[in-house]
Amino acid sequence: MSYPKRTAALASAAALAGSAVLLTAPAARADVVDVNYRCQTPIGVKSAVSPIDIKSARRGSGYTITMSWQKGVSSSPVELGKGAMSPSATIELGGADSGTLAVSGPANSAAIPADTPIKISDLSGTYTPKKSGKVTFTAGTLTIKALGTTTTCTPANSPKPSLTLDVTAAGGSSSSSSGGSSSSSSSSSGGAASAGQQLPQTGPEDSAVALGTLGGTVLLAGAAGVLWLTRRGQPARR
């Protein structure tokens, strides 16, 4: 092959390899989305905008979904002591799946002064795909419980998804097909054995003949050895 043709062939192979890498890369897209929360608090309605970030991490057959707030969305007229505030939220599923995913997190690790925006800790939950395809994750309702009261914050601006995942549900067709072929193979071999038929030959015929010849040679050699030892043990005739 001439040098120009070889160079062109190598360039084509590199391009195809690059395309394969792009095609097999996991499809996931995450965006920080501004969510305008309308919060129903014990002292009236409050509004606040916070950028929301939703990320995923693969865990076995599912995903750990983590929701983060970059700004506080509500405040308290009194100081909240350490551990006095407990947050939880829901994430709306869309695309190939539907419903909501519940996420929760730890209580506040430090006291929150009065009339100060409440910083929400990262909230996490486990998502297990029920359907295959692209699934979207959008900020839903935020619930804050503190000092015996409940504050409910709902998005008022119809935010766009913060995360899109291309998922595969457990027990797909590929797994079922593989299991079916394995079961069929086992039943057919079991039936042949029970019927007393000859087991299928796993190698070429000349290999079987060679093994038979080798077995006969070993058997004859063993018999000759026993005969030689027997004659040697007998007393010599006079």
XYZ file of N, CA and C in Angstrom:
714
model
N 0.851 -1.194 0.000
C 0.000 0.000 0.000
C 0.884 1.241 0.000
N 0.557 2.216 -0.855
C 1.354 3.438 -0.938
C 1.158 4.271 0.313
N 2.081 5.231 0.526
C 2.044 6.057 1.738
C 0.765 6.880 1.833
N 0.313 7.565 0.737
C -0.936 8.338 0.836
C -2.129 7.473 1.189
N -2.219 6.264 0.582
C -3.349 5.393 0.870
C -3.319 4.914 2.313
N -2.099 4.598 2.822
C -1.968 4.148 4.200
C -2.385 5.249 5.166
N -1.983 6.484 4.871
C -2.347 7.614 5.732
C -3.855 7.809 5.759
N -4.494 7.697 4.582
C -5.948 7.854 4.508
C -6.659 6.757 5.286
N -6.131 5.520 5.205
C -6.745 4.405 5.927
C -6.649 4.604 7.430
N -5.481 5.073 7.898
C -5.302 5.314 9.328
C -6.207 6.427 9.810
N -6.364 7.475 9.002
C -7.237 8.590 9.380
C -8.684 8.118 9.487
N -9.124 7.258 8.561
C -10.492 6.735 8.597
C -10.715 5.877 9.834
N -9.712 5.036 10.159
C -9.836 4.180 11.342
C -9.919 5.017 12.603
N -9.125 6.098 12.675
C -9.156 6.960 13.854
C -10.503 7.651 13.978
N -11.057 8.080 12.855
C -12.368 8.743 12.880
C -13.449 7.790 13.350
N -13.407 6.525 12.866
C -14.395 5.544 13.289
C -14.272 5.226 14.771
N -13.033 5.126 15.262
C -12.821 4.863 16.688
C -13.365 6.000 17.530
N -13.129 7.245 17.075
C -13.660 8.386 17.807
C -15.167 8.383 17.836
N -15.794 8.008 16.719
C -17.254 7.930 16.670
C -17.771 6.876 17.626
N -17.058 5.734 17.710
C -17.498 4.670 18.618
C -17.452 5.142 20.060
N -16.409 5.907 20.423
C -16.302 6.420 21.784
C -17.462 7.348 22.089
N -17.818 8.225 21.120
C -18.921 9.140 21.334
C -20.241 8.407 21.462
N -20.423 7.332 20.685
C -21.677 6.602 20.719
C -21.849 5.829 22.013
N -20.748 5.340 22.596
C -20.849 4.535 23.809
C -20.765 5.363 25.077
N -20.505 6.674 24.976
C -20.421 7.510 26.165
C -21.807 7.612 26.813
N -21.881 7.565 28.170
C -23.171 7.646 28.838
C -23.828 8.992 28.601
N -25.140 8.977 28.263
C -25.862 10.207 27.983
C -26.419 10.775 29.275
N -25.819 11.859 29.767
C -26.288 12.536 30.969
C -26.003 14.016 30.829
N -26.983 14.828 31.155
C -26.789 16.271 31.068
C -27.331 16.911 32.332
N -26.538 17.771 32.978
C -26.955 18.447 34.201
C -26.833 19.953 34.008
N -27.832 20.687 34.479
C -27.830 22.153 34.397
C -28.216 22.721 35.757
N -27.634 23.857 36.092
C -28.046 24.604 37.280
C -29.222 25.486 36.869
N -30.367 25.272 37.501
C -31.604 25.942 37.102
C -32.100 26.843 38.233
N -32.441 28.073 37.899
C -33.021 28.981 38.885
C -34.475 28.611 39.135
N -34.791 28.352 40.396
C -36.151 27.988 40.776
C -36.722 29.078 41.685
N -37.867 29.614 41.294
C -38.561 30.641 42.082
C -39.536 29.951 43.027
N -39.136 29.828 44.289
C -39.975 29.144 45.262
C -40.984 30.107 45.907
N -42.201 29.618 46.013
C -43.240 30.325 46.756
C -43.490 29.510 48.018
N -43.130 30.057 49.153
C -43.160 29.312 50.409
C -44.322 29.752 51.294
N -45.101 28.780 51.699
C -46.181 29.022 52.651
C -45.626 28.772 54.046
N -45.374 29.851 54.793
C -44.748 29.757 56.104
C -45.791 30.045 57.196
N -45.449 29.758 58.472
C -46.388 30.056 59.571
C -46.695 31.549 59.713
N -45.866 32.416 59.115
C -46.108 33.854 59.227
C -46.483 34.475 57.890
N -46.900 33.650 56.941
C -47.342 34.182 55.660
C -46.544 33.631 54.495
N -46.822 34.182 53.314
C -46.186 33.720 52.081
C -44.873 34.467 51.858
N -43.834 33.716 51.573
C -42.515 34.271 51.269
C -42.063 33.736 49.910
N -41.253 34.518 49.208
C -40.728 34.083 47.903
C -39.226 34.253 47.874
N -38.559 33.341 47.206
C -37.107 33.407 47.057
C -36.695 32.584 45.851
N -35.626 33.005 45.192
C -35.094 32.291 44.036
C -33.778 31.640 44.426
N -33.635 30.353 44.111
C -32.381 29.653 44.386
C -31.981 28.814 43.195
N -30.726 28.869 42.791
C -30.238 27.946 41.751
C -30.221 26.515 42.304
N -30.780 25.589 41.538
C -30.870 24.193 41.957
C -29.994 23.338 41.054
N -29.224 22.460 41.683
C -28.341 21.551 40.962
C -28.722 20.125 41.340
N -28.980 19.291 40.344
C -29.302 17.887 40.596
C -28.257 17.022 39.884
N -27.609 16.158 40.651
C -26.563 15.299 40.100
C -26.899 13.833 40.364
N -26.231 12.950 39.606
C -26.470 11.508 39.753
C -25.154 10.767 39.887
N -25.216 9.626 40.585
C -24.073 8.715 40.702
C -24.609 7.298 40.608
N -24.012 6.492 39.721
C -24.494 5.118 39.504
C -24.208 4.262 40.730
N -25.222 3.522 41.178
C -25.099 2.612 42.318
C -25.807 1.311 41.979
N -25.059 0.310 41.505
C -25.650 -0.965 41.147
C -26.622 -0.800 39.994
N -27.870 -1.229 40.187
C -28.874 -1.121 39.131
C -29.622 0.205 39.176
N -29.268 1.079 40.126
C -29.948 2.362 40.260
C -28.977 3.531 40.322
N -29.493 4.657 40.778
C -28.701 5.884 40.851
C -28.968 6.587 42.189
N -27.923 7.198 42.741
C -28.100 8.104 43.864
C -28.272 9.503 43.290
N -29.414 10.119 43.547
C -29.733 11.445 43.033
C -29.562 12.449 44.175
N -28.770 13.491 43.940
C -28.498 14.501 44.962
C -28.949 15.869 44.477
N -29.725 16.537 45.296
C -30.286 17.857 44.986
C -29.624 18.895 45.890
N -29.124 19.977 45.278
C -28.396 21.000 46.029
C -29.019 22.376 45.820
N -29.082 23.138 46.902
C -29.537 24.532 46.860
C -28.334 25.448 47.033
N -28.204 26.446 46.165
C -27.073 27.363 46.266
C -27.415 28.614 47.077
N -28.711 28.797 47.357
C -29.140 29.921 48.194
C -30.274 29.462 49.104
N -30.446 30.178 50.222
C -31.551 29.888 51.116
C -32.868 30.329 50.491
N -33.964 29.662 50.836
C -35.248 29.974 50.217
C -36.296 30.442 51.219
N -35.982 30.426 52.496
C -36.942 30.870 53.498
C -36.173 31.345 54.723
N -36.890 31.873 55.695
C -36.248 32.344 56.923
C -37.191 32.127 58.095
N -36.662 32.248 59.279
C -37.453 32.061 60.496
C -37.411 33.333 61.343
N -38.539 33.705 61.929
C -38.525 34.912 62.785
C -37.789 34.700 64.098
N -37.503 33.455 64.435
C -36.747 33.141 65.649
C -35.547 32.284 65.288
N -34.572 32.273 66.137
C -33.381 31.454 65.881
C -33.741 29.966 65.917
N -33.175 29.246 64.978
C -33.331 27.788 64.944
C -32.048 27.170 65.471
N -32.135 26.461 66.600
C -30.955 25.843 67.174
C -30.430 24.697 66.318
N -29.277 24.213 66.652
C -28.669 23.106 65.913
C -29.604 21.897 65.919
N -29.867 21.351 64.735
C -30.713 20.169 64.605
C -32.200 20.453 64.689
N -32.599 21.733 64.721
C -34.022 22.068 64.860
C -34.767 22.048 63.539
N -34.080 22.084 62.412
C -34.716 22.165 61.099
C -34.459 20.889 60.312
N -35.532 20.282 59.787
C -35.414 19.038 59.025
C -35.977 19.244 57.618
N -35.143 19.139 56.566
C -35.623 19.383 55.210
C -35.890 18.082 54.431
N -36.789 18.166 53.478
C -37.032 17.076 52.526
C -37.625 17.702 51.275
N -37.625 16.948 50.177
C -38.126 17.511 48.922
C -38.551 16.388 47.990
N -39.194 16.768 46.911
C -39.544 15.829 45.853
C -38.938 16.315 44.545
N -38.613 15.373 43.674
C -38.106 15.669 42.338
C -39.089 15.074 41.343
N -39.524 15.881 40.384
C -40.482 15.428 39.385
C -39.760 14.669 38.270
N -40.247 13.472 37.956
C -39.681 12.667 36.878
C -40.472 12.894 35.604
N -39.765 12.940 34.485
C -40.421 13.138 33.204
C -39.723 12.360 32.110
N -40.190 12.507 30.888
C -39.596 11.770 29.778
C -40.087 10.337 29.762
N -39.149 9.398 29.799
C -39.503 7.981 29.742
C -40.152 7.475 31.028
N -40.006 8.200 32.126
C -40.566 7.798 33.409
C -41.480 8.909 33.927
N -42.204 8.629 34.992
C -43.107 9.625 35.563
C -43.207 9.409 37.059
N -43.829 10.369 37.740
C -43.955 10.276 39.188
C -43.003 11.229 39.882
N -42.747 10.958 41.148
C -41.854 11.802 41.939
C -40.833 10.942 42.666
N -39.694 11.534 42.939
C -38.630 10.887 43.713
C -38.448 11.679 45.000
N -38.549 11.005 46.145
C -38.372 11.666 47.439
C -36.889 11.727 47.794
N -36.443 12.898 48.229
C -35.059 13.076 48.674
C -35.093 13.720 50.063
N -34.102 13.387 50.863
C -34.038 13.922 52.221
C -32.582 14.104 52.619
N -32.379 14.761 53.753
C -31.019 15.015 54.205
C -30.975 15.300 55.691
N -29.794 15.606 56.210
C -29.633 15.826 57.648
C -30.210 17.167 58.096
N -30.463 17.259 59.378
C -30.908 18.520 59.968
C -29.756 19.531 59.956
N -30.076 20.778 60.256
C -29.036 21.828 60.242
C -27.951 21.523 61.262
N -26.703 21.618 60.820
C -25.559 21.273 61.681
C -25.118 22.434 62.569
N -25.678 23.615 62.352
C -25.348 24.793 63.165
C -26.604 25.627 63.338
N -26.596 26.469 64.357
C -27.757 27.328 64.621
C -27.965 28.306 63.466
N -29.254 28.593 63.184
C -29.611 29.527 62.120
C -30.204 30.765 62.768
N -29.546 31.922 62.641
C -30.058 33.147 63.288
C -31.436 33.537 62.756
N -32.162 34.298 63.517
C -33.490 34.761 63.111
C -33.389 35.659 61.884
N -34.426 35.599 61.048
C -34.533 36.417 59.838
C -33.331 36.254 58.901
N -32.782 35.056 58.885
C -31.653 34.734 58.002
C -32.091 33.640 57.035
N -31.768 33.779 55.739
C -32.144 32.720 54.780
C -31.646 31.357 55.254
N -32.551 30.398 55.225
C -32.221 29.047 55.686
C -31.491 28.308 54.578
N -30.253 27.916 54.843
C -29.466 27.143 53.873
C -29.856 25.672 54.000
N -30.351 25.118 52.885
C -30.766 23.716 52.869
C -29.564 22.831 52.566
N -29.391 21.771 53.363
C -28.301 20.829 53.092
C -28.637 20.009 51.848
N -27.628 19.333 51.285
C -27.867 18.475 50.124
C -28.833 17.348 50.501
N -29.809 17.128 49.616
C -30.799 16.079 49.837
C -30.595 14.979 48.809
N -30.698 13.720 49.243
C -30.418 12.588 48.348
C -31.506 11.527 48.435
N -31.621 10.772 47.355
C -32.546 9.646 47.293
C -32.061 8.658 46.252
N -32.650 7.470 46.225
C -32.244 6.426 45.286
C -33.293 6.278 44.187
N -32.834 6.333 42.951
C -33.732 6.175 41.809
C -33.393 4.876 41.088
N -34.399 4.015 40.910
C -34.247 2.770 40.160
C -35.115 2.849 38.909
N -34.516 2.816 37.722
C -35.298 2.958 36.480
C -36.357 1.872 36.338
N -37.572 2.295 35.992
C -38.656 1.356 35.716
C -38.868 1.202 34.218
N -38.424 2.189 33.444
C -38.530 2.162 32.003
C -37.213 2.639 31.399
N -36.924 2.187 30.204
C -35.684 2.574 29.524
C -35.925 3.806 28.657
N -34.902 4.670 28.611
C -35.000 5.877 27.801
C -34.439 7.073 28.538
N -34.703 8.256 28.027
C -34.226 9.494 28.644
C -35.220 9.950 29.714
N -34.723 10.104 30.943
C -35.545 10.515 32.076
C -35.067 11.877 32.562
N -35.996 12.797 32.787
C -35.660 14.136 33.271
C -35.969 14.253 34.760
N -35.189 15.081 35.457
C -35.347 15.314 36.896
C -35.491 16.824 37.118
N -36.637 17.225 37.651
C -36.954 18.640 37.822
C -37.291 18.924 39.275
N -36.831 20.065 39.790
C -37.092 20.445 41.180
C -38.582 20.478 41.462
N -38.981 19.832 42.565
C -40.377 19.809 42.976
C -40.582 20.575 44.267
N -41.411 20.030 45.143
C -41.777 20.699 46.390
C -40.707 20.515 47.466
N -40.405 21.594 48.161
C -39.474 21.577 49.290
C -40.275 21.728 50.578
N -39.999 20.860 51.551
C -40.687 20.912 52.841
C -39.669 21.127 53.951
N -39.937 22.128 54.802
C -39.047 22.435 55.926
C -39.850 22.318 57.214
N -39.417 21.415 58.099
C -40.062 21.267 59.397
C -39.127 21.796 60.484
N -39.670 22.698 61.315
C -38.859 23.298 62.365
C -39.744 23.765 63.513
N -39.352 23.413 64.727
C -40.045 23.859 65.942
C -41.543 23.560 65.892
N -41.898 22.398 65.380
C -43.291 22.005 65.345
C -44.096 22.638 64.224
N -43.474 23.371 63.326
C -44.173 23.993 62.200
C -43.681 23.395 60.885
N -44.470 23.575 59.834
C -44.113 23.063 58.511
C -44.224 24.185 57.485
N -43.147 24.365 56.721
C -43.135 25.334 55.626
C -43.049 24.565 54.320
N -43.948 24.881 53.401
C -43.991 24.193 52.111
C -43.676 25.183 51.004
N -42.645 24.857 50.204
C -42.210 25.730 49.113
C -42.420 25.011 47.784
N -43.132 25.649 46.882
C -43.392 25.061 45.572
C -42.851 25.964 44.475
N -42.296 25.387 43.396
C -41.792 26.205 42.287
C -42.945 26.960 41.615
N -42.730 28.261 41.384
C -43.777 29.088 40.780
C -43.455 29.472 39.340
N -42.322 29.055 38.838
C -41.901 29.491 37.498
C -41.770 28.345 36.499
N -42.368 27.170 36.799
C -42.275 26.004 35.906
C -40.847 25.792 35.426
N -39.936 25.478 36.354
C -38.520 25.344 35.968
C -38.288 24.201 34.997
N -37.227 24.321 34.221
C -36.855 23.242 33.311
C -36.073 22.184 34.087
N -35.890 21.004 33.513
C -35.156 19.936 34.223
C -33.726 20.350 34.562
N -33.282 19.905 35.736
C -31.895 20.130 36.151
C -30.990 18.978 35.749
N -31.584 17.820 35.411
C -30.792 16.643 35.057
C -31.568 15.793 34.058
N -30.843 15.265 33.069
C -31.408 14.307 32.114
C -30.498 13.090 32.058
N -31.079 11.910 32.259
C -30.312 10.661 32.241
C -30.873 9.731 31.180
N -29.986 9.035 30.482
C -30.386 7.975 29.555
C -30.227 6.656 30.301
N -31.339 6.064 30.736
C -31.296 4.915 31.633
C -31.805 3.653 30.953
N -31.486 2.508 31.565
C -31.971 1.207 31.108
C -32.612 0.496 32.291
N -33.863 0.110 32.139
C -34.579 -0.573 33.219
C -34.020 -1.971 33.424
N -34.087 -2.463 34.652
C -33.600 -3.808 34.966
C -34.495 -4.845 34.302
N -33.894 -6.013 33.934
C -34.649 -7.096 33.312
C -35.030 -6.795 31.886
N -34.086 -6.219 31.127
C -34.350 -5.895 29.735
C -34.443 -7.138 28.881
N -34.725 -6.932 27.582
C -34.904 -8.060 26.669
C -33.629 -8.857 26.480
N -32.483 -8.179 26.565
C -31.222 -8.892 26.354
C -30.992 -9.936 27.437
N -31.333 -9.566 28.694
C -31.149 -10.530 29.779
C -32.089 -11.708 29.630
N -33.365 -11.409 29.247
C -34.322 -12.498 29.096
C -33.908 -13.451 27.978
N -33.386 -12.870 26.882
C -32.975 -13.730 25.760
C -31.835 -14.643 26.145
N -30.885 -14.081 26.902
C -29.735 -14.877 27.311
C -30.168 -16.011 28.222
N -31.080 -15.690 29.181
C -31.532 -16.723 30.101
C -32.284 -17.820 29.381
N -33.094 -17.432 28.366
C -33.881 -18.419 27.640
C -33.009 -19.405 26.887
N -31.968 -18.923 26.233
C -31.103 -19.820 25.469
C -30.353 -20.768 26.386
N -29.970 -20.280 27.563
C -29.266 -21.135 28.510
C -30.184 -22.251 29.005
N -31.444 -21.891 29.300
C -32.394 -22.905 29.776
C -32.664 -23.953 28.711
N -32.789 -23.512 27.451
C -33.056 -24.451 26.357
C -31.924 -25.430 26.186
N -30.678 -24.956 26.306
C -29.513 -25.825 26.153
C -29.481 -26.887 27.241
N -29.822 -26.486 28.476
C -29.781 -27.430 29.579
C -30.823 -28.507 29.408
N -32.049 -28.114 28.965
C -33.104 -29.107 28.850
C -32.819 -30.111 27.745
N -32.231 -29.645 26.625
C -31.968 -30.569 25.529
C -30.908 -31.583 25.899
N -29.849 -31.163 26.577
C -28.797 -32.102 26.964
C -29.303 -33.059 28.023
N -30.181 -32.553 28.932
C -30.726 -33.425 29.961
C -31.610 -34.482 29.363
N -32.416 -34.120 28.322
C -33.297 -35.081 27.678
C -32.520 -36.175 26.987
N -31.402 -35.830 26.330
C -30.605 -36.828 25.632
C -30.006 -37.816 26.612
N -29.567 -37.324 27.762
C -28.953 -38.206 28.743
C -29.984 -39.158 29.326
N -31.195 -38.626 29.585
C -32.212 -39.482 30.182
C -32.689 -40.546 29.206
N -32.650 -40.270 27.895
C -33.115 -41.240 26.900
C -32.067 -42.291 26.598
N -30.892 -42.179 27.184
C -29.851 -43.169 26.973
C -29.133 -43.013 25.657
N -29.286 -41.868 25.003
C -28.610 -41.660 23.735
C -27.151 -41.308 23.968
N -26.385 -41.399 22.900
C -24.961 -41.103 22.984
C -24.778 -39.609 23.132
N -23.892 -39.206 24.035
C -23.620 -37.792 24.245
C -22.970 -37.202 23.000
N -23.251 -35.964 22.686
C -22.669 -35.353 21.486
C -21.159 -35.268 21.576
N -20.498 -35.513 20.465
C -19.048 -35.474 20.410
C -18.584 -34.032 20.374
N -17.640 -33.694 21.239
C -17.193 -32.310 21.343
C -15.975 -32.012 20.500
N -15.357 -33.006 19.881
C -14.168 -32.780 19.063
C -14.286 -33.505 17.749
N -13.345 -33.328 16.857
C -13.381 -34.036 15.573
C -13.197 -35.539 15.743
N -13.605 -36.288 14.697
C -13.555 -37.740 14.797
C -12.145 -38.272 14.952
N -11.177 -37.632 14.282
C -9.812 -38.137 14.391
C -9.287 -37.990 15.816
N -9.806 -36.962 16.560
C -9.387 -36.816 17.953
C -9.925 -37.957 18.781
N -11.195 -38.363 18.513
C -11.782 -39.466 19.264
C -11.024 -40.759 18.994
N -10.657 -40.995 17.731
C -9.889 -42.197 17.382
C -8.536 -42.182 18.064
N -7.917 -41.007 18.086
C -6.604 -40.900 18.723
C -6.699 -41.192 20.208
N -7.765 -40.686 20.858
C -7.924 -40.954 22.281
C -8.168 -42.439 22.537
N -8.963 -43.073 21.647
C -9.210 -44.507 21.810
C -7.940 -45.320 21.651
N -7.139 -44.957 20.658
C -5.864 -45.648 20.435
C -4.940 -45.485 21.625
N -4.905 -44.248 22.163
C -4.048 -43.984 23.320
C -4.509 -44.807 24.520
N -5.850 -44.892 24.714
C -6.358 -45.674 25.842
C -6.010 -47.141 25.708
N -6.116 -47.693 24.465
C -5.773 -49.091 24.257
C -4.301 -49.356 24.512
N -3.444 -48.424 24.107
C -2.001 -48.582 24.322
C -1.673 -48.611 25.804
N -2.309 -47.696 26.546
C -2.062 -47.664 27.988
C -2.539 -48.952 28.642
N -3.729 -49.464 28.199
C -4.263 -50.690 28.768
C -3.341 -51.882 28.495
N -2.839 -51.989 27.263
C -1.934 -53.087 26.922
C -0.635 -52.994 27.697
N -0.131 -51.779 27.830
C 1.113 -51.601 28.583
C 0.928 -52.017 30.032
N -0.235 -51.666 30.613
C -0.483 -52.061 32.002
C -0.564 -53.564 32.147
N -1.257 -54.228 31.216
C -1.382 -55.689 31.281
C -0.023 -56.362 31.135
N 0.810 -55.839 30.246
C 2.142 -56.417 30.059
C 2.981 -56.267 31.316
N 2.816 -55.117 31.985
C 3.586 -54.894 33.219
C 3.179 -55.872 34.303
N 1.876 -56.097 34.442
C 1.407 -57.050 35.457
C 1.901 -58.441 35.143
N 1.857 -58.850 33.857
C 2.317 -60.181 33.458
C 3.803 -60.347 33.738
N 4.576 -59.315 33.455
C 6.027 -59.389 33.687
C 6.332 -59.526 35.161
N 5.573 -58.784 36.002
C 5.804 -58.880 37.440
C 5.401 -60.251 37.962
N 4.330 -60.832 37.396
C 3.883 -62.157 37.842
C 4.918 -63.222 37.501
N 5.443 -63.199 36.282
C 6.451 -64.186 35.888
C 7.727 -64.018 36.680
N 8.058 -62.771 36.987
C 9.296 -62.533 37.730
C 9.179 -63.078 39.142
N 7.974 -63.079 39.692
C 7.795 -63.542 41.066
C 7.792 -65.053 41.166
N 7.651 -65.792 40.050
C 7.628 -67.251 40.111
C 9.061 -67.804 40.206
N 9.240 -68.934 40.966
C 10.584 -69.533 41.100
C 11.045 -70.174 39.785
N 12.293 -70.102 39.555
C 12.845 -70.666 38.299
C 12.703 -72.191 38.306
N 12.373 -72.742 37.127
C 12.247 -74.189 37.007
C 13.629 -74.834 36.858
N 13.784 -75.979 37.442
C 15.047 -76.736 37.329
C 14.837 -77.911 36.407
